[in-house]
Every structure is written in C-alpha cells, then in structure tokens.
Coordinates of N, CA and C in Angstrom, one line a residue:
P1083 N 4.2 -8.3 -2.0 CA 5.0 -8.4 -3.3 C 5.1 -7.1 -4.0
V1084 N 6.3 -6.9 -4.2 CA 6.9 -5.3 -4.6 C 5.6 -4.8 -6.2
Q1085 N 5.1 -3.6 -5.6 CA 3.9 -3.3 -7.0 C 4.4 -2.1 -8.1
M1086 N 5.5 -1.5 -7.6 CA 6.0 0.1 -7.8 C 7.5 -0.3 -7.3
Y1087 N 8.6 -0.4 -8.0 CA 10.1 0.6 -7.7 C 10.7 1.4 -8.6
R1088 N 11.8 1.9 -7.6 CA 12.2 3.1 -8.7 C 13.7 2.3 -9.4
F1089 N 13.8 2.6 -10.8 CA 14.4 1.4 -11.2 C 16.2 2.5 -11.7
A1090 N 15.9 3.9 -11.5 CA 16.5 4.8 -11.6 C 16.3 6.3 -10.9
P1091 N 17.4 7.4 -10.9 CA 16.8 8.4 -10.3 C 15.6 9.3 -10.9
G1092 N 15.4 8.8 -12.2 CA 14.1 9.4 -13.1 C 13.2 8.2 -13.5
A1093 N 13.1 6.8 -13.2 CA 12.9 6.0 -14.0 C 12.3 5.4 -12.6
Y1094 N 10.5 5.0 -12.5 CA 10.0 4.1 -12.2 C 9.1 3.0 -13.0
V1095 N 9.0 1.7 -12.2 CA 8.2 0.7 -13.1 C 7.1 0.3 -12.0
T1096 N 5.9 -0.1 -12.3 CA 4.7 -0.6 -11.9 C 4.8 -1.9 -12.2
Q1097 N 3.8 -3.0 -11.7 CA 3.6 -4.2 -12.0 C 2.0 -3.7 -12.7
F1098 N 1.4 -2.6 -12.4 CA 0.0 -2.5 -13.2 C 0.0 -1.0 -13.7
H1099 N -1.2 -0.5 -14.2 CA -1.6 0.2 -14.8 C -2.7 1.2 -13.9
P1100 N -1.7 2.1 -13.1 CA -2.5 2.7 -12.0 C -3.2 3.5 -12.8
E1101 N -3.1 4.2 -14.1 CA -3.7 5.5 -14.9 C -4.9 4.5 -15.1
M1102 N -5.4 3.4 -15.5 CA -6.3 3.1 -16.1 C -7.6 2.9 -15.7
D1103 N -9.0 3.4 -15.7 CA -10.6 3.4 -15.4 C -11.3 2.1 -15.9
A1104 N -11.9 2.2 -15.4 CA -13.2 0.9 -15.9 C -13.3 1.5 -17.6
E1105 N -13.3 2.4 -18.3 CA -13.4 2.9 -19.8 C -12.5 2.1 -20.3
A1106 N -11.5 2.6 -20.0 CA -9.8 1.9 -20.3 C -9.6 0.3 -20.5
V1107 N -10.0 -0.1 -19.3 CA -10.0 -1.7 -19.1 C -11.3 -2.2 -20.4
Q1108 N -12.2 -2.0 -20.4 CA -13.5 -2.4 -21.3 C -12.7 -2.0 -22.6
L1109 N -12.4 -0.7 -22.7 CA -11.5 -0.9 -24.1 C -10.1 -2.0 -23.9
R1110 N -9.4 -2.0 -23.4 CA -8.5 -3.2 -23.8 C -8.9 -4.5 -23.9
I1111 N -10.1 -5.2 -22.8 CA -10.7 -6.4 -23.1 C -11.4 -6.4 -24.9
E1112 N -11.6 -5.6 -24.8 CA -12.6 -5.5 -26.5 C -11.4 -5.4 -27.1
V1113 N -10.3 -5.2 -27.7 CA -9.3 -5.2 -28.1 C -8.4 -6.5 -28.5
Y1114 N -8.7 -7.4 -26.4 CA -7.8 -8.1 -26.3 C -8.5 -9.7 -27.1
A1115 N -9.7 -9.4 -27.0 CA -10.6 -10.3 -27.0 C -10.8 -11.6 -27.6
H1116 N -9.6 -11.6 -29.0 CA -9.1 -12.6 -29.3 C -7.7 -12.8 -30.1
A1117 N -7.6 -12.7 -28.5 CA -5.9 -13.1 -28.2 C -5.5 -14.0 -27.3
G1118 N -6.6 -14.5 -26.9 CA -6.3 -15.8 -26.1 C -5.8 -15.6 -24.5
Y1119 N -6.5 -14.4 -24.0 CA -6.2 -14.6 -22.9 C -7.9 -14.8 -21.8
F1120 N -8.8 -14.8 -22.6 CA -10.1 -15.6 -22.1 C -10.7 -16.1 -23.6
P1121 N -11.9 -17.1 -23.3 CA -12.7 -16.7 -24.8 C -13.4 -15.6 -24.9
P1122 N -13.2 -15.7 -26.3 CA -13.6 -14.8 -26.7 C -15.1 -14.7 -26.3
E1123 N -16.0 -15.4 -26.4 CA -17.4 -15.0 -25.8 C -17.9 -15.0 -24.9
E1124 N -16.7 -15.0 -23.5 CA -16.9 -14.3 -22.6 C -16.8 -12.8 -22.2
V1125 N -16.4 -12.3 -23.5 CA -15.9 -10.5 -23.5 C -17.2 -10.1 -22.2
E1126 N -18.4 -10.2 -22.5 CA -19.6 -9.3 -22.1 C -19.4 -9.5 -20.5
A1127 N -19.1 -10.9 -20.2 CA -18.9 -11.3 -18.6 C -17.4 -10.8 -18.3
V1128 N -16.2 -10.5 -18.7 CA -14.9 -10.1 -18.2 C -15.0 -8.6 -18.2
I1129 N -15.6 -8.0 -18.7 CA -16.3 -6.6 -19.1 C -17.1 -6.6 -17.7
A1130 N -18.4 -7.3 -17.2 CA -19.0 -7.0 -16.0 C -18.3 -7.0 -14.8
R1131 N -17.4 -8.0 -14.8 CA -16.4 -8.4 -13.3 C -15.3 -7.0 -13.5
T1132 N -14.9 -6.8 -14.5 CA -13.6 -5.7 -14.0 C -13.8 -4.6 -13.7
A1133 N -15.3 -4.5 -14.1 CA -16.1 -2.9 -14.2 C -16.6 -2.5 -12.4
R1134 N -16.4 -4.2 -11.7 CA -16.9 -4.0 -10.6 C -15.9 -3.8 -9.7
A1135 N -14.4 -3.9 -10.1 CA -12.7 -3.6 -9.2 C -13.1 -2.2 -8.5
D1136 N -12.8 -2.5 -8.0 CA -12.0 -0.8 -6.8 C -10.5 -0.9 -7.2
V1137 N -10.9 0.4 -8.0 CA -9.0 0.9 -8.5 C -9.0 2.3 -7.8
T1138 N -9.5 2.4 -6.6 CA -9.1 3.6 -6.1 C -7.6 3.8 -5.5
A1139 N -7.3 2.6 -5.1 CA -6.1 2.5 -4.6 C -5.1 2.6 -5.3
A1140 N -5.3 2.0 -6.7 CA -4.1 2.8 -7.9 C -4.4 4.2 -8.4
H1141 N -5.2 4.7 -8.1 CA -5.7 6.0 -8.6 C -4.5 7.0 -7.8
R1142 N -5.0 6.3 -6.5 CA -3.7 6.9 -5.2 C -2.2 6.6 -5.4
V1143 N -1.8 5.9 -5.6 CA 0.0 5.5 -6.2 C 0.1 6.2 -7.3
L1144 N -0.9 6.9 -8.3 CA -0.7 7.7 -9.3 C -0.5 8.9 -8.9
R1145 N -1.6 9.6 -7.7 CA -1.4 10.9 -7.5 C -0.5 11.0 -7.0
A1146 N -0.2 10.0 -5.3 CA 1.2 10.1 -5.2 C 2.1 10.1 -6.0
F1147 N 2.3 9.6 -7.2 CA 3.5 9.3 -7.7 C 3.9 11.0 -8.4
A1148 N 2.4 11.3 -9.1 CA 2.5 12.8 -9.5 C 2.9 13.9 -8.6
D1149 N 2.7 13.7 -7.3 CA 2.9 14.8 -6.1 C 4.3 14.5 -5.9
L1150 N 4.9 13.8 -6.0 CA 6.4 13.3 -5.7 C 7.3 13.8 -7.0
A1151 N 6.7 13.1 -8.2 CA 7.6 14.4 -9.6 C 7.3 15.2 -9.6
L1152 N 6.2 16.3 -9.0 CA 6.7 17.4 -9.3 C 6.9 18.5 -8.2
G1153 N 7.4 17.4 -7.2 CA 7.9 18.1 -6.0 C 6.7 18.4 -5.1
R1154 N 5.4 18.2 -5.1 CA 4.5 18.2 -4.1 C 4.3 17.5 -2.9
S1155 N 5.2 16.1 -2.7 CA 5.7 15.5 -1.4 C 6.7 16.1 -0.7
E1156 N 6.2 15.8 0.5 CA 7.1 15.5 1.5 C 8.3 14.6 1.5
R1157 N 8.2 13.8 0.5 CA 9.4 12.7 0.2 C 9.8 13.2 -1.0
S1158 N 9.5 14.1 -1.8 CA 10.5 14.6 -3.0 C 11.4 14.7 -2.5
P1159 N 12.5 14.5 -3.7 CA 13.9 15.4 -3.3 C 13.9 16.8 -3.1
A1160 N 12.7 17.6 -4.0 CA 13.2 19.0 -3.7 C 12.6 19.7 -2.3
A1161 N 11.8 18.6 -1.7 CA 11.2 18.7 -0.4 C 12.2 18.7 0.8
Q1162 N 12.9 17.1 0.6 CA 13.6 16.7 1.0 C 15.0 17.8 1.6
S1163 N 15.5 18.0 0.1 CA 16.4 19.3 0.3 C 15.9 20.8 0.8
A1164 N 15.1 21.1 1.0 CA 14.3 22.0 1.4 C 14.7 22.1 3.0
T1165 N 14.6 21.2 3.1 CA 14.2 20.8 5.2 C 15.8 20.6 5.7
V1166 N 16.7 20.0 4.8 CA 18.6 19.9 5.1 C 18.7 21.1 5.2
G1167 N 19.9 21.6 6.3 CA 20.2 22.6 6.3 C 20.2 23.6 6.9

C-alpha cells in the first residue's frame, strides 16, 4: 500500500500522522473518547496499547521529508540540479 505520495510539486500527503508521538496519540484518544471509535470505558486500555507502538519508522519518514523539503537530501530537487551538468 502507498503510505505517502506527491500530489503536486509542493504538496505531499500521507495516510498517517508521522508527527505524532505517544503523548499526542494519548491526547487524541482522550479527545475522541466519546466519538464512537471505541467504547469509552476502554480509553485506558486503548492508551496502553498505543503507548507500546513503535513509531520510529513514521518519525524516520518525517525526518526524510524534512531533509527533502529543506534541500538536505540527495533526492531533493536542489541537490539533483547541483549534480547535473
């Protein structure tokens, strides 16, 4: 499955939130506790399950995207134009 793609020259979209850490996920769970995503009485169990999730891959994607956007990646347009010619 595709998790991230380029929509236009300056527009990328993801299927996930690479910026989220455990605290951000916990806050979102608490905010949406009564929105029907899970039974409200399971909030603590859902938080415990998500706290164990390994999010390092998502953070690597975010770091690589930042490097690309800032021209620090060998795949960035700026780096590629510097090697042409």
